[in-house]
One Martini backbone bead per residue (centre of mass of N, CA, C, O) as a GRO file, in nm:
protein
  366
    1UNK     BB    1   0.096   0.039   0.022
    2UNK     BB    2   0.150   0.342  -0.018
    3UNK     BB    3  -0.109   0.489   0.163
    4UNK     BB    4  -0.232   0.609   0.471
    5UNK     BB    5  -0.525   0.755   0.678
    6UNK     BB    6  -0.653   1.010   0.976
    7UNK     BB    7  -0.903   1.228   0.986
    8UNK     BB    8  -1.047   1.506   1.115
    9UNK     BB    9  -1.336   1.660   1.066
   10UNK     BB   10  -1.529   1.947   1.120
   11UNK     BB   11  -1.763   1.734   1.138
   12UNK     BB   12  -1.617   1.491   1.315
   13UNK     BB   13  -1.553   1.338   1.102
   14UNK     BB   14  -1.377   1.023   1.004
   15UNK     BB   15  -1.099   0.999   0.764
   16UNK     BB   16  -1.023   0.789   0.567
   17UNK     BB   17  -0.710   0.637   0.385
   18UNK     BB   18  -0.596   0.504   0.074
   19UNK     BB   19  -0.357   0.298  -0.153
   20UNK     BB   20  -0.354   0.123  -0.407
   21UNK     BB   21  -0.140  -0.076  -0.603
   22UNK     BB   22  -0.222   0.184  -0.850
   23UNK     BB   23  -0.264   0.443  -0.672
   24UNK     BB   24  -0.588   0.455  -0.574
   25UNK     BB   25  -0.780   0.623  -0.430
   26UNK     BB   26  -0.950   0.554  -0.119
   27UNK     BB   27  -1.275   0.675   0.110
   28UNK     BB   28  -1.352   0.699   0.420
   29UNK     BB   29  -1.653   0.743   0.670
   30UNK     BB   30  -1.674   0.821   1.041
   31UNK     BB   31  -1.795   0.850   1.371
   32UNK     BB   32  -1.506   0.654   1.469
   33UNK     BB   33  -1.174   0.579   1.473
   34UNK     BB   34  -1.157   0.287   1.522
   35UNK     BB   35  -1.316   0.213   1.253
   36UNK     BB   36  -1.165   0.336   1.100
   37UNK     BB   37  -0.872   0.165   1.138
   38UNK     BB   38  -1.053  -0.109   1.074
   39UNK     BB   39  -1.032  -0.054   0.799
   40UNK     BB   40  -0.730  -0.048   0.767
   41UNK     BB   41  -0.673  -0.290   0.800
   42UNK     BB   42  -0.828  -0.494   0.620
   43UNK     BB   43  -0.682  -0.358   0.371
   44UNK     BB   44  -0.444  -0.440   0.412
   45UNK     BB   45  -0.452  -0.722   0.429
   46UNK     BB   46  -0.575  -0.786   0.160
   47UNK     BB   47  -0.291  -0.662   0.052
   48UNK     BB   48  -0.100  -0.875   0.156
   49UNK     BB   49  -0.283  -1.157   0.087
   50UNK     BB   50  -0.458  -1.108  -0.227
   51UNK     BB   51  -0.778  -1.008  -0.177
   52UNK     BB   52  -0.808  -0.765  -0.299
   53UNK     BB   53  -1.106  -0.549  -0.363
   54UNK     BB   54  -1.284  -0.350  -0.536
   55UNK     BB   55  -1.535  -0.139  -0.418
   56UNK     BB   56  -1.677  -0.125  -0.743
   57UNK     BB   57  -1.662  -0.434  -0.766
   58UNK     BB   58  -1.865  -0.555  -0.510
   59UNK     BB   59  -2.137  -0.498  -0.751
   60UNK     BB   60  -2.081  -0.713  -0.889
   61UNK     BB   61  -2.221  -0.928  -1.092
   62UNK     BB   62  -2.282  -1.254  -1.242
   63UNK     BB   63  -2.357  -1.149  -1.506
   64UNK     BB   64  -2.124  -0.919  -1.550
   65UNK     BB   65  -1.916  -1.188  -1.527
   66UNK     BB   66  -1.991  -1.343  -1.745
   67UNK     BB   67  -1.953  -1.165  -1.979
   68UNK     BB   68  -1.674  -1.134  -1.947
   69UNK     BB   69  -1.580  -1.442  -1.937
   70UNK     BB   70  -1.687  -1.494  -2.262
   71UNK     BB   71  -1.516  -1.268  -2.414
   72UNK     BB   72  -1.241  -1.459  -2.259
   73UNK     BB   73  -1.245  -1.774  -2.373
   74UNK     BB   74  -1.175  -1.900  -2.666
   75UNK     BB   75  -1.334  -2.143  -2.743
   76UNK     BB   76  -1.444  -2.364  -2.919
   77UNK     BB   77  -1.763  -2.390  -3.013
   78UNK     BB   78  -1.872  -2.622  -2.852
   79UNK     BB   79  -1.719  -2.552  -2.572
   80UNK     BB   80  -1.892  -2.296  -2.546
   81UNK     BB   81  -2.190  -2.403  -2.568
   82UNK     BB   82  -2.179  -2.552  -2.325
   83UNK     BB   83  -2.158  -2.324  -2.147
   84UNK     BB   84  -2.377  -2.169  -2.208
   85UNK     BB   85  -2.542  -2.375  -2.062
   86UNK     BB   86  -2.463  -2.335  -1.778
   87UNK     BB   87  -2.504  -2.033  -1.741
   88UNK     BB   88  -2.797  -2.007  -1.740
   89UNK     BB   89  -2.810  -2.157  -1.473
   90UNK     BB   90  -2.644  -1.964  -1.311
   91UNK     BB   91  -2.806  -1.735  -1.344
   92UNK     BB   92  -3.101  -1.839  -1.234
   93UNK     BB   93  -2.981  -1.795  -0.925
   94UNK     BB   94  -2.722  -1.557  -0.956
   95UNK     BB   95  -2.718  -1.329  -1.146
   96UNK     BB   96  -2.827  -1.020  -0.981
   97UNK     BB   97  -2.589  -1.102  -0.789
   98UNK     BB   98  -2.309  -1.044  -0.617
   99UNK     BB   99  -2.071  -1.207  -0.592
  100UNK     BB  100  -2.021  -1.186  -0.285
  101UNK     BB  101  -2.292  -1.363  -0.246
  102UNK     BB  102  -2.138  -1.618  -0.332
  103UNK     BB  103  -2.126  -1.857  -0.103
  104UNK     BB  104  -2.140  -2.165   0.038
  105UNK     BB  105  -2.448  -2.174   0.110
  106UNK     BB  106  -2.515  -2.091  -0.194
  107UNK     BB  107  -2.437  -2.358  -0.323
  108UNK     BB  108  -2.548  -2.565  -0.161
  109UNK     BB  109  -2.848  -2.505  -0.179
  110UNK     BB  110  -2.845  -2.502  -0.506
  111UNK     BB  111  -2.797  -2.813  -0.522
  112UNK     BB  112  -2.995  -2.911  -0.358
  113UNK     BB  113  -3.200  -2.855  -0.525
  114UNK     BB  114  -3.073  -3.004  -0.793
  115UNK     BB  115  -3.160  -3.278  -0.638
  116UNK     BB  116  -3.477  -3.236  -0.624
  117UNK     BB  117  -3.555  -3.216  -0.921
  118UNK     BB  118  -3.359  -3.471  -1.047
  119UNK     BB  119  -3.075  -3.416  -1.080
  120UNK     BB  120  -2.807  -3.538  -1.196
  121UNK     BB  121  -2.481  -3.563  -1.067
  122UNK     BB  122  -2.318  -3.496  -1.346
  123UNK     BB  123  -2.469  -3.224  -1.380
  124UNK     BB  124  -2.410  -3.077  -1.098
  125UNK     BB  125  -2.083  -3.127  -1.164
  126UNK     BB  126  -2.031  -2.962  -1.379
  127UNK     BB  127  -2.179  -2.706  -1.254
  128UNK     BB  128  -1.978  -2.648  -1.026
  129UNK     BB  129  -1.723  -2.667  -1.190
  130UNK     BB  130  -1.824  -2.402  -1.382
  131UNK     BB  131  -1.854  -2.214  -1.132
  132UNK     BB  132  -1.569  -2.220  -1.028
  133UNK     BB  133  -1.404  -2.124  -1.308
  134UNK     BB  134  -1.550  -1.853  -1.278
  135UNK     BB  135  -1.457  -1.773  -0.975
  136UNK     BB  136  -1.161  -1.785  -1.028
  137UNK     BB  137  -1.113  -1.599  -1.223
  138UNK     BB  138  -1.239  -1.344  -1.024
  139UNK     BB  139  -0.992  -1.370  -0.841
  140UNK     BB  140  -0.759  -1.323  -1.021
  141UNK     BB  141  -0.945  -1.072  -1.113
  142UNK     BB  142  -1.012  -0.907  -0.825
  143UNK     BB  143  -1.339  -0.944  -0.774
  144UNK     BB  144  -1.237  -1.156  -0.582
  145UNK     BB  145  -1.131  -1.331  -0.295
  146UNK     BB  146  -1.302  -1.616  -0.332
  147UNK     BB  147  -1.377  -1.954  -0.346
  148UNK     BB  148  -1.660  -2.157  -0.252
  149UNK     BB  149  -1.568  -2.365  -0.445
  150UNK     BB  150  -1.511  -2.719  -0.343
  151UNK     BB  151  -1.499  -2.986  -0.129
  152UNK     BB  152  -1.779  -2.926   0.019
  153UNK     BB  153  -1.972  -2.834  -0.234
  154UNK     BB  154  -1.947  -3.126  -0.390
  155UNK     BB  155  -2.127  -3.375  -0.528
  156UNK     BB  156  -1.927  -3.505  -0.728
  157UNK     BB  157  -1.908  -3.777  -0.994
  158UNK     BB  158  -1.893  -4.005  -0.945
  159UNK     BB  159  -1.938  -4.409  -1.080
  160UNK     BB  160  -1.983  -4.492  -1.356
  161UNK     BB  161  -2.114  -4.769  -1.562
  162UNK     BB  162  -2.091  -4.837  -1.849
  163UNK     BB  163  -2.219  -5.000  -2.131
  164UNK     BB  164  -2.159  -5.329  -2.258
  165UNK     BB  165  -2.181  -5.467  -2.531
  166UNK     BB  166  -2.206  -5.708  -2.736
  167UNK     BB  167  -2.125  -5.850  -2.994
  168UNK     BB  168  -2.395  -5.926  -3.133
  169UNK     BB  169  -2.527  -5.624  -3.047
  170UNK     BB  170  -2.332  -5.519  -3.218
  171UNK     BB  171  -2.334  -5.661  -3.514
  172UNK     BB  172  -2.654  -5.574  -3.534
  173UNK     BB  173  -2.586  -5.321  -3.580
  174UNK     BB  174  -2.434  -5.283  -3.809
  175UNK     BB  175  -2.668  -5.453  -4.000
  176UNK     BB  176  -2.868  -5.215  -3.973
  177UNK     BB  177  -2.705  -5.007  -4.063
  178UNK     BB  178  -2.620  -4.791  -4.266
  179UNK     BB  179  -2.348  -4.800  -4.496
  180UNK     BB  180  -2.237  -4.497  -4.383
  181UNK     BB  181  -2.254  -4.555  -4.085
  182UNK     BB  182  -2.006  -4.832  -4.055
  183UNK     BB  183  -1.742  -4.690  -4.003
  184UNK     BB  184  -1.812  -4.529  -3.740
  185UNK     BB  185  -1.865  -4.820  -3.581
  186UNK     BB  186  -1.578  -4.921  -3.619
  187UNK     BB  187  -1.422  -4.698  -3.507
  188UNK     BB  188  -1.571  -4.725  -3.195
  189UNK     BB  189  -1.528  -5.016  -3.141
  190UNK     BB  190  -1.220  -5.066  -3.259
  191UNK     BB  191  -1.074  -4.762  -3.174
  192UNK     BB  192  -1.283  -4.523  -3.012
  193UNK     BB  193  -1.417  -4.325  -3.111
  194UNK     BB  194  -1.576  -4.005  -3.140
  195UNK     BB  195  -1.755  -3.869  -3.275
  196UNK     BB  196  -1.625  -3.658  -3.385
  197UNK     BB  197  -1.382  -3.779  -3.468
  198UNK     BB  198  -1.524  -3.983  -3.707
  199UNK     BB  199  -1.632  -3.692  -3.876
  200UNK     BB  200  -1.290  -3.611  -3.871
  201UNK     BB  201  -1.199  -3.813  -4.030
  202UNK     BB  202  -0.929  -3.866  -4.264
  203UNK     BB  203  -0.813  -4.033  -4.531
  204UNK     BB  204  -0.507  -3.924  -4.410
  205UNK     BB  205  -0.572  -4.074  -4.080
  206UNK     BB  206  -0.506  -4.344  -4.291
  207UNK     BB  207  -0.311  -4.646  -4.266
  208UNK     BB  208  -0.337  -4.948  -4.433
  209UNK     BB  209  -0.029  -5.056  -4.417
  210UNK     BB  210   0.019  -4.980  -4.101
  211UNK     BB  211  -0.226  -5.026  -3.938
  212UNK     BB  212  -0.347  -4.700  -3.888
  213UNK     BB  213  -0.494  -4.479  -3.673
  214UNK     BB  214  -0.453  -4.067  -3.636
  215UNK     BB  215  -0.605  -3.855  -3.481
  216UNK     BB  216  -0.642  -3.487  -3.585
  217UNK     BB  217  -0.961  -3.427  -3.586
  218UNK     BB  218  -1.262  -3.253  -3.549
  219UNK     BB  219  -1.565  -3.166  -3.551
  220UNK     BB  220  -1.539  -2.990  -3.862
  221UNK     BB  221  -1.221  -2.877  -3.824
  222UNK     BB  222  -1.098  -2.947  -3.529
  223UNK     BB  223  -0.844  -2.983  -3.348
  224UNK     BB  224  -0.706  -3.157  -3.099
  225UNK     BB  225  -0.643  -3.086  -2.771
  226UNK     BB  226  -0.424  -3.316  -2.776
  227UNK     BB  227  -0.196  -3.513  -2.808
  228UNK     BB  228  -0.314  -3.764  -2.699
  229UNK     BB  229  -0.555  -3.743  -2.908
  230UNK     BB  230  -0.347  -3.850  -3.122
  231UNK     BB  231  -0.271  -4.130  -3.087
  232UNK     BB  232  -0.185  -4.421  -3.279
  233UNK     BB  233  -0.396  -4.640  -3.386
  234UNK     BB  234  -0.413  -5.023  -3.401
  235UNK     BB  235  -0.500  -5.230  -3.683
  236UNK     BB  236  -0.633  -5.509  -3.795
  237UNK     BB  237  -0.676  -5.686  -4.050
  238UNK     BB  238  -0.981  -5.719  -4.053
  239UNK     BB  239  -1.035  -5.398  -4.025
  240UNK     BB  240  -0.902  -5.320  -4.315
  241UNK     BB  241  -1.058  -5.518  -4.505
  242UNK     BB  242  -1.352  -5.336  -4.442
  243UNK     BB  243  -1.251  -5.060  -4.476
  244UNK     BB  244  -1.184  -5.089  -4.756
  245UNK     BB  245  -1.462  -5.171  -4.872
  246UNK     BB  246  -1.603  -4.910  -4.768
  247UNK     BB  247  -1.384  -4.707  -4.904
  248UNK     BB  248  -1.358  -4.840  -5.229
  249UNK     BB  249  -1.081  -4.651  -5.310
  250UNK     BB  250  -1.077  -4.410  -5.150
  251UNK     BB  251  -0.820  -4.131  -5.100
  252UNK     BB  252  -1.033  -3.908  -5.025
  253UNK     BB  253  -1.172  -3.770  -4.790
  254UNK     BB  254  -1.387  -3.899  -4.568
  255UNK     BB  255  -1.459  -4.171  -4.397
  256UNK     BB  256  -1.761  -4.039  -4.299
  257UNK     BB  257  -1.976  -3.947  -4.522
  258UNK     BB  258  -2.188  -3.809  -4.711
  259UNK     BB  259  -2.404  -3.731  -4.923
  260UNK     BB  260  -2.162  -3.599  -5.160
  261UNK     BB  261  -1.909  -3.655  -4.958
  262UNK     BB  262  -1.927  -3.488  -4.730
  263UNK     BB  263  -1.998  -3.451  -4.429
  264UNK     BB  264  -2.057  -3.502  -4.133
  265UNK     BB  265  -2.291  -3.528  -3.823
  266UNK     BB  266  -2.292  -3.648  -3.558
  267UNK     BB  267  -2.606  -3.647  -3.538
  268UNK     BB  268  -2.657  -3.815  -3.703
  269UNK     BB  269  -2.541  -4.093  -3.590
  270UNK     BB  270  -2.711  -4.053  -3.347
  271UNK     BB  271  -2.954  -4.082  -3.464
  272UNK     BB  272  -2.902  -4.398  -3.637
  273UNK     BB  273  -2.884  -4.513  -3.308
  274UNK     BB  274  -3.196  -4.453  -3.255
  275UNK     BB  275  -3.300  -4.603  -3.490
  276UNK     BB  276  -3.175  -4.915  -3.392
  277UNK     BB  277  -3.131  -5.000  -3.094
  278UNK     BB  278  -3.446  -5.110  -3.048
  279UNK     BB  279  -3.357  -5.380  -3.274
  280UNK     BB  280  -3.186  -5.457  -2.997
  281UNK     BB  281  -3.143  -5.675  -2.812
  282UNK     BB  282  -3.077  -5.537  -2.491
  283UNK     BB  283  -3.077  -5.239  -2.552
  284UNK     BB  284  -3.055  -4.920  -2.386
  285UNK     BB  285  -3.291  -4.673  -2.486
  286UNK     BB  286  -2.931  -4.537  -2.392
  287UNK     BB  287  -2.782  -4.581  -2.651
  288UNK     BB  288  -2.473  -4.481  -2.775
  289UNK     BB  289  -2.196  -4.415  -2.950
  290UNK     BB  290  -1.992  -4.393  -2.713
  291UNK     BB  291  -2.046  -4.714  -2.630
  292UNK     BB  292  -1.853  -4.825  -2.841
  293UNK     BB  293  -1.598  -4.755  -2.653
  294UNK     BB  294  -1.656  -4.906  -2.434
  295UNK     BB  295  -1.598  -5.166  -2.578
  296UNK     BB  296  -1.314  -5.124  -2.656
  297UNK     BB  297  -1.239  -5.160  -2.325
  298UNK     BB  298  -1.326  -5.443  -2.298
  299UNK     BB  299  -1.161  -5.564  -2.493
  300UNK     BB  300  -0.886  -5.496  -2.360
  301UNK     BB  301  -0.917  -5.605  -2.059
  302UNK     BB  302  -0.962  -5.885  -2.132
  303UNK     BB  303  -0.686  -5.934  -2.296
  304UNK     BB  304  -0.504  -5.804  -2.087
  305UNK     BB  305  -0.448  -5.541  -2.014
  306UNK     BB  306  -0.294  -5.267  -1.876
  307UNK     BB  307  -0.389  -4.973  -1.810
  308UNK     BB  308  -0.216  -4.807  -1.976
  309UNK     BB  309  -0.269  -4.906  -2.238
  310UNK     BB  310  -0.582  -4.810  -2.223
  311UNK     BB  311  -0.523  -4.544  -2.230
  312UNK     BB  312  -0.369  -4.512  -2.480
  313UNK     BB  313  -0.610  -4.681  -2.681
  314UNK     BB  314  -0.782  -4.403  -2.570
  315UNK     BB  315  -0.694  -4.137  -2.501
  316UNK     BB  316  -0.601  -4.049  -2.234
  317UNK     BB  317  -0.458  -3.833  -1.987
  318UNK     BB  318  -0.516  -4.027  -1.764
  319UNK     BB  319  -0.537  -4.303  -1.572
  320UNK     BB  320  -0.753  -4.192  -1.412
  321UNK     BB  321  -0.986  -4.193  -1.617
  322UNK     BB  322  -1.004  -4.465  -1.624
  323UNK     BB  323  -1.039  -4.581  -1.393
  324UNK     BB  324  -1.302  -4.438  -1.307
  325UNK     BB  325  -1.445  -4.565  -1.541
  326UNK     BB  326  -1.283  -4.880  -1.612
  327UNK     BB  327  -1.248  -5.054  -1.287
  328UNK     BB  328  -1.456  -5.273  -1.274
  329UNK     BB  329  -1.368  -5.455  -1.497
  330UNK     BB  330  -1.143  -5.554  -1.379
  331UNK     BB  331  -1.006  -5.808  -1.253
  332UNK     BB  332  -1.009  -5.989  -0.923
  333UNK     BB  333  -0.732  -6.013  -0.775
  334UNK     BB  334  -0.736  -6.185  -0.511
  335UNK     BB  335  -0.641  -6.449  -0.554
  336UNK     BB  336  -0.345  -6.393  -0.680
  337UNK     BB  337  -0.276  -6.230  -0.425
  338UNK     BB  338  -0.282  -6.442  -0.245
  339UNK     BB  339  -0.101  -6.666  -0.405
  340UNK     BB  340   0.176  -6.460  -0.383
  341UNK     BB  341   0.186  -6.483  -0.077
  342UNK     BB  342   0.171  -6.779  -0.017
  343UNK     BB  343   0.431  -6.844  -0.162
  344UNK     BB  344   0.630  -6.676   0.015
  345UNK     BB  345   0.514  -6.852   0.297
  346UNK     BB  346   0.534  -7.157   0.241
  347UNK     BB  347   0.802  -7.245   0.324
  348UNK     BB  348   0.841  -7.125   0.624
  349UNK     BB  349   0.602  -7.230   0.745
  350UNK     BB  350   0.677  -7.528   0.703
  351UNK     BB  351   0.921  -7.528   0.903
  352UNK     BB  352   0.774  -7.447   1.153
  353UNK     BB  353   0.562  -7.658   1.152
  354UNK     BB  354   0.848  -7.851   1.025
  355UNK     BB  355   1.136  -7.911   1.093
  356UNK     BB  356   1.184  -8.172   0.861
  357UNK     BB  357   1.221  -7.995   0.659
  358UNK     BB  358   1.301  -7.824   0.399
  359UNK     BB  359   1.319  -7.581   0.160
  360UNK     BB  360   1.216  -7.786  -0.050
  361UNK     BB  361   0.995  -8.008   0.108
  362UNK     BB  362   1.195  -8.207   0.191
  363UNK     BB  363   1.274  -8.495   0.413
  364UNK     BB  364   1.511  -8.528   0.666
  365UNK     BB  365   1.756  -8.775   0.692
  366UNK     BB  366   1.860  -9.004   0.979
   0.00000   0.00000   0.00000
């Protein structure tokens, strides 16, 4: 703080001064000197603390710092519109409200009612994550003291366990599908890809002879987001030999075009998926496109993956992501373990039970 005072007026009011960080002047009056004197206490601490808020800013409202958060956000289409819905629900509770208003107990009673309402625990923990990012911004851009939403308020994120389809469900599938969505079948369940990740795959991030598939685009042409998810998928012989079939001889132009060539839509996909699901027995009401990854998640972990692998062809950016994932798939293996302690265990323990065993197990003759 450049300087602090404090004066008595004429008029017997004492008056407060100091200068925050940028050297800009502010003041305030009191009836009493102890009251500036502690009203300057406060404001230096918060300026030695870095939690200092400008008074003026005080009265920012939620809508009108969501206003500023979005035009400073520059994320991909798709990823803005996301956010714009999560903050519609967010100014619908909080909008009117100064920042300063949103407190640990606004935040929790707020998920509260949207669990009363019936709203999935994934859609809270979005809606919290995505409240927690806007008011992070606002601390760092000293707008806020501190950010209420942590540990205490998260509804937690759960513990989802994916559908996955069987060999002949899948199968059923593939055969109902018509022939231009079959690509993308094959795309999600035996390399993983997500149905955006499918809409923008280029036939030259197909190598048919080095048998792999290398993602660098999403729809409808934007950058993969992480380094991971470009990571090049590996694909067997049958799998080479199909996808030759659909592709027709085609060199160039996308692997899952739509009529004239063009590119498909996403949604044209899940519309598809949700035309056919119904006539496989046993398939999910909910059963969406991305359902197929999950399938090829459960293939990898049969064949006896283990965690990297999985993770790797998947491309997800950590093990902790598969694990939360399709941590329930992995074998049991509490066996395994009781096994490996016993080998551990059973020379010693049998020697100290019989001490004429050898080392061997074997009987020693006198």
């Amino acid at each position: 703080m450049a300087s602090k005072s404090i004066k008595k007026r004429p008029n017997g009011k004492w008056r407060a001064r100091y200068r925050d960080l940028a050297g800009k002047e502010h003041a305030k009056h009191f009836a009493r000197k102890v009251d500036g004197e502690r009203w300057l206490d406060e404001v230096t601490a918060a300026l030695v603390t870095n939690t200092y808020v400008d008074p003026k800013d005080r009265k920012l409202t939620v809508d009108q710092w969501c206003d500023l958060w979005l035009e400073s956000y520059g994320q991909r289409d798709s990823t803005e519109r996301q956010a714009k819905v999560h903050i519609a629900r967010i100014r619908l509770e909080f909008g009117p409200l100064p920042l300063m208003a949103v407190d640990e107990m606004a935040v929790k009673r707020w998920l509260a009612k949207l669990r009363k309402e019936g709203r999935a625990q994934s859609y809270r923990f979005a809606l919290h994550n995505r409240l927690s990012q806007i008011l992070t911004d606002a601390v760092y851009a000293k707008k806020l003291s501190s950010n209420p939403c942590g540990k205490r308020t998260t509804p937690g994120a759960g513990k989802p366990r994916p559908y996955v389809a069987t060999e002949a469900q899948l199968w059923a599938l593939y055969e109902l599908a018509g022939e231009k969505y079959r690509p993308a079948i094959l795309l999600g369940a035996f390399a993983g890809l997500r149905t955006a990740e499918a809409c923008g795959l280029r036939r030259q991030d197909v190598d048919l002879d080095a048998r792999s598939i290398t993602p660098a685009v999403q729809y409808p042409a934007e950058p993969l987001k992480t380094e991971m998810s470009r990571t090049t998928v590996p694909i067997p012989d049958l799998f080479v030999g199909e996808l030759k079939r659909l592709l027709d001889g085609r060199e160039g132009g996308y692997v899952v075009p739509d009529d004239g060539g063009i590119q498909m839509g996403p949604w044209k996909i899940e519309r598809e998926i949700r035309r056919i699901r119904g006539k496989v027995e046993g398939l999910p009401p909910v059963f969406r496109f991305h359902d197929l990854r999950h399938f090829f998640a459960s293939l990898l972990i049969a064949s006896g993956g283990d965690i990297k692998v999985v993770q790797t062809r998947l491309r997800h950016g950590s093990a902790k992501t598969t694990l939360d994932t399709y941590g329930h798939m992995f074998p049991d293996r509490d066996e395994s373990t009781r096994a490996a302690v016993e080998r551990a265990m059973a020379g010693k323990i049998n020697k100290i039970a019989d001490p004429s065993r050898t080392d061997e197990g074997s009987v020693e003759r006198t």
